[in-house]
């Protein structure tokens, strides 16, 4: 066996320059497992019949109170850790989590517009219950809505941990900073990417493998805080494989973007965008 003392010394030299400041100061990053449990608690609160049937049986008011209390204590500790690690005042965690809890009833109402859009937009759906229980697109939207609320409250780390958890489960990557209006529908979903500064209006429908991305990722951190991703106005449909890129790109209301289109300039309202079909050759 090699002399591990030599390797450990080299590792210690690496520690001196890379991402160990929190450890040296006795700080701890948020616990990923606890954040996912808090997310599951919110899912139970929103849909008790699906994810907490035994707990909710009887008095729904008592169930809601108990679940909100559980979310408060679980999330508050993780928000405190996030604030401390980034040098912010951990005492404001209580105010932040209280604001989060107060917003949950309206957030649930917003989520039900997405549920309506999914049911109305998918003839294969047998019921809304089937969508809540089994559709990856609706799950990704649910997690995004929760994470976006925390993002707007200025919470570090935790919103991204939530959306990356959903990304791993569904293949749908929605940055918590994106702004998405009501009645949002993702069909099939796998491979969808929605960037941080994307703005999406109401009643928008997106199919699998769609990218709402940036044009110049090579510029990296110099673009932080800049509008890099497109704006998609109300009542737009984007079919599978389309890529719409750039912070100045606007897809006007009612437009339809066809499959596999590559769009880097604005599209007027009501327009139909498609690629020129390739010739199909079948050899017999």
Tab-separated table of N, CA, C and O in Angstrom, residues 144 147-148 151-152 159 163 174-180 195-198:
chain	number	residue	atom	x	y	z
A	144	UNK	N	-40.977	22.949	-8.808
A	144	UNK	CA	-40.563	24.287	-9.252
A	144	UNK	C	-41.326	25.379	-8.500
A	144	UNK	O	-40.724	26.366	-8.047
A	147	UNK	N	-39.947	25.663	-5.006
A	147	UNK	CA	-38.584	26.181	-5.025
A	147	UNK	C	-38.552	27.651	-5.433
A	147	UNK	O	-37.765	28.442	-4.894
A	148	UNK	N	-39.390	28.031	-6.385
A	148	UNK	CA	-39.423	29.421	-6.844
A	148	UNK	C	-39.851	30.363	-5.723
A	148	UNK	O	-39.325	31.477	-5.603
A	151	UNK	N	-36.900	30.847	-3.661
A	151	UNK	CA	-35.947	31.653	-4.429
A	151	UNK	C	-36.308	33.133	-4.332
A	151	UNK	O	-35.425	33.978	-4.116
A	152	UNK	N	-37.584	33.457	-4.485
A	152	UNK	CA	-38.000	34.856	-4.406
A	152	UNK	C	-37.842	35.416	-3.002
A	152	UNK	O	-37.726	36.637	-2.829
A	159	UNK	N	-33.484	26.205	-2.899
A	159	UNK	CA	-34.323	26.100	-4.100
A	159	UNK	C	-33.689	25.242	-5.191
A	159	UNK	O	-34.369	24.423	-5.822
A	163	UNK	N	-35.051	21.723	-7.086
A	163	UNK	CA	-35.298	21.532	-8.517
A	163	UNK	C	-34.358	20.503	-9.132
A	163	UNK	O	-34.735	19.799	-10.078
A	174	UNK	N	-35.901	22.699	-14.496
A	174	UNK	CA	-36.445	24.052	-14.408
A	174	UNK	C	-35.688	24.803	-13.318
A	174	UNK	O	-35.732	24.414	-12.151
A	175	UNK	N	-35.000	25.853	-13.692
A	175	UNK	CA	-34.282	26.637	-12.692
A	175	UNK	C	-35.295	27.342	-11.793
A	175	UNK	O	-36.301	27.875	-12.282
A	176	UNK	N	-35.069	27.367	-10.476
A	176	UNK	CA	-36.043	27.992	-9.579
A	176	UNK	C	-36.204	29.490	-9.803
A	176	UNK	O	-37.195	30.091	-9.361
A	177	UNK	N	-35.255	30.118	-10.504
A	177	UNK	CA	-35.370	31.545	-10.776
A	177	UNK	C	-36.282	31.885	-11.935
A	177	UNK	O	-36.672	33.051	-12.096
A	178	UNK	N	-36.636	30.909	-12.760
A	178	UNK	CA	-37.528	31.172	-13.885
A	178	UNK	C	-38.888	31.671	-13.379
A	178	UNK	O	-39.338	31.295	-12.303
A	179	UNK	N	-39.525	32.524	-14.189
A	179	UNK	CA	-40.847	33.056	-13.844
A	179	UNK	C	-41.875	32.424	-14.774
A	179	UNK	O	-41.785	32.600	-16.001
A	180	UNK	N	-42.832	31.697	-14.207
A	180	UNK	CA	-43.792	30.943	-15.018
A	180	UNK	C	-45.212	31.264	-14.566
A	180	UNK	O	-45.545	31.152	-13.381
A	195	UNK	N	-34.160	27.897	-18.368
A	195	UNK	CA	-33.101	28.620	-17.684
A	195	UNK	C	-33.586	29.649	-16.680
A	195	UNK	O	-34.769	30.011	-16.632
A	196	UNK	N	-32.630	30.155	-15.905
A	196	UNK	CA	-32.904	30.990	-14.737
A	196	UNK	C	-33.704	32.242	-15.050
A	196	UNK	O	-34.613	32.621	-14.294
A	197	UNK	N	-33.397	32.950	-16.138
A	197	UNK	CA	-34.048	34.231	-16.412
A	197	UNK	C	-35.175	34.106	-17.437
A	197	UNK	O	-35.634	35.112	-17.983
A	198	UNK	N	-35.608	32.896	-17.682
A	198	UNK	CA	-36.753	32.676	-18.565
A	198	UNK	C	-38.008	33.288	-17.959
A	198	UNK	O	-38.253	33.191	-16.757
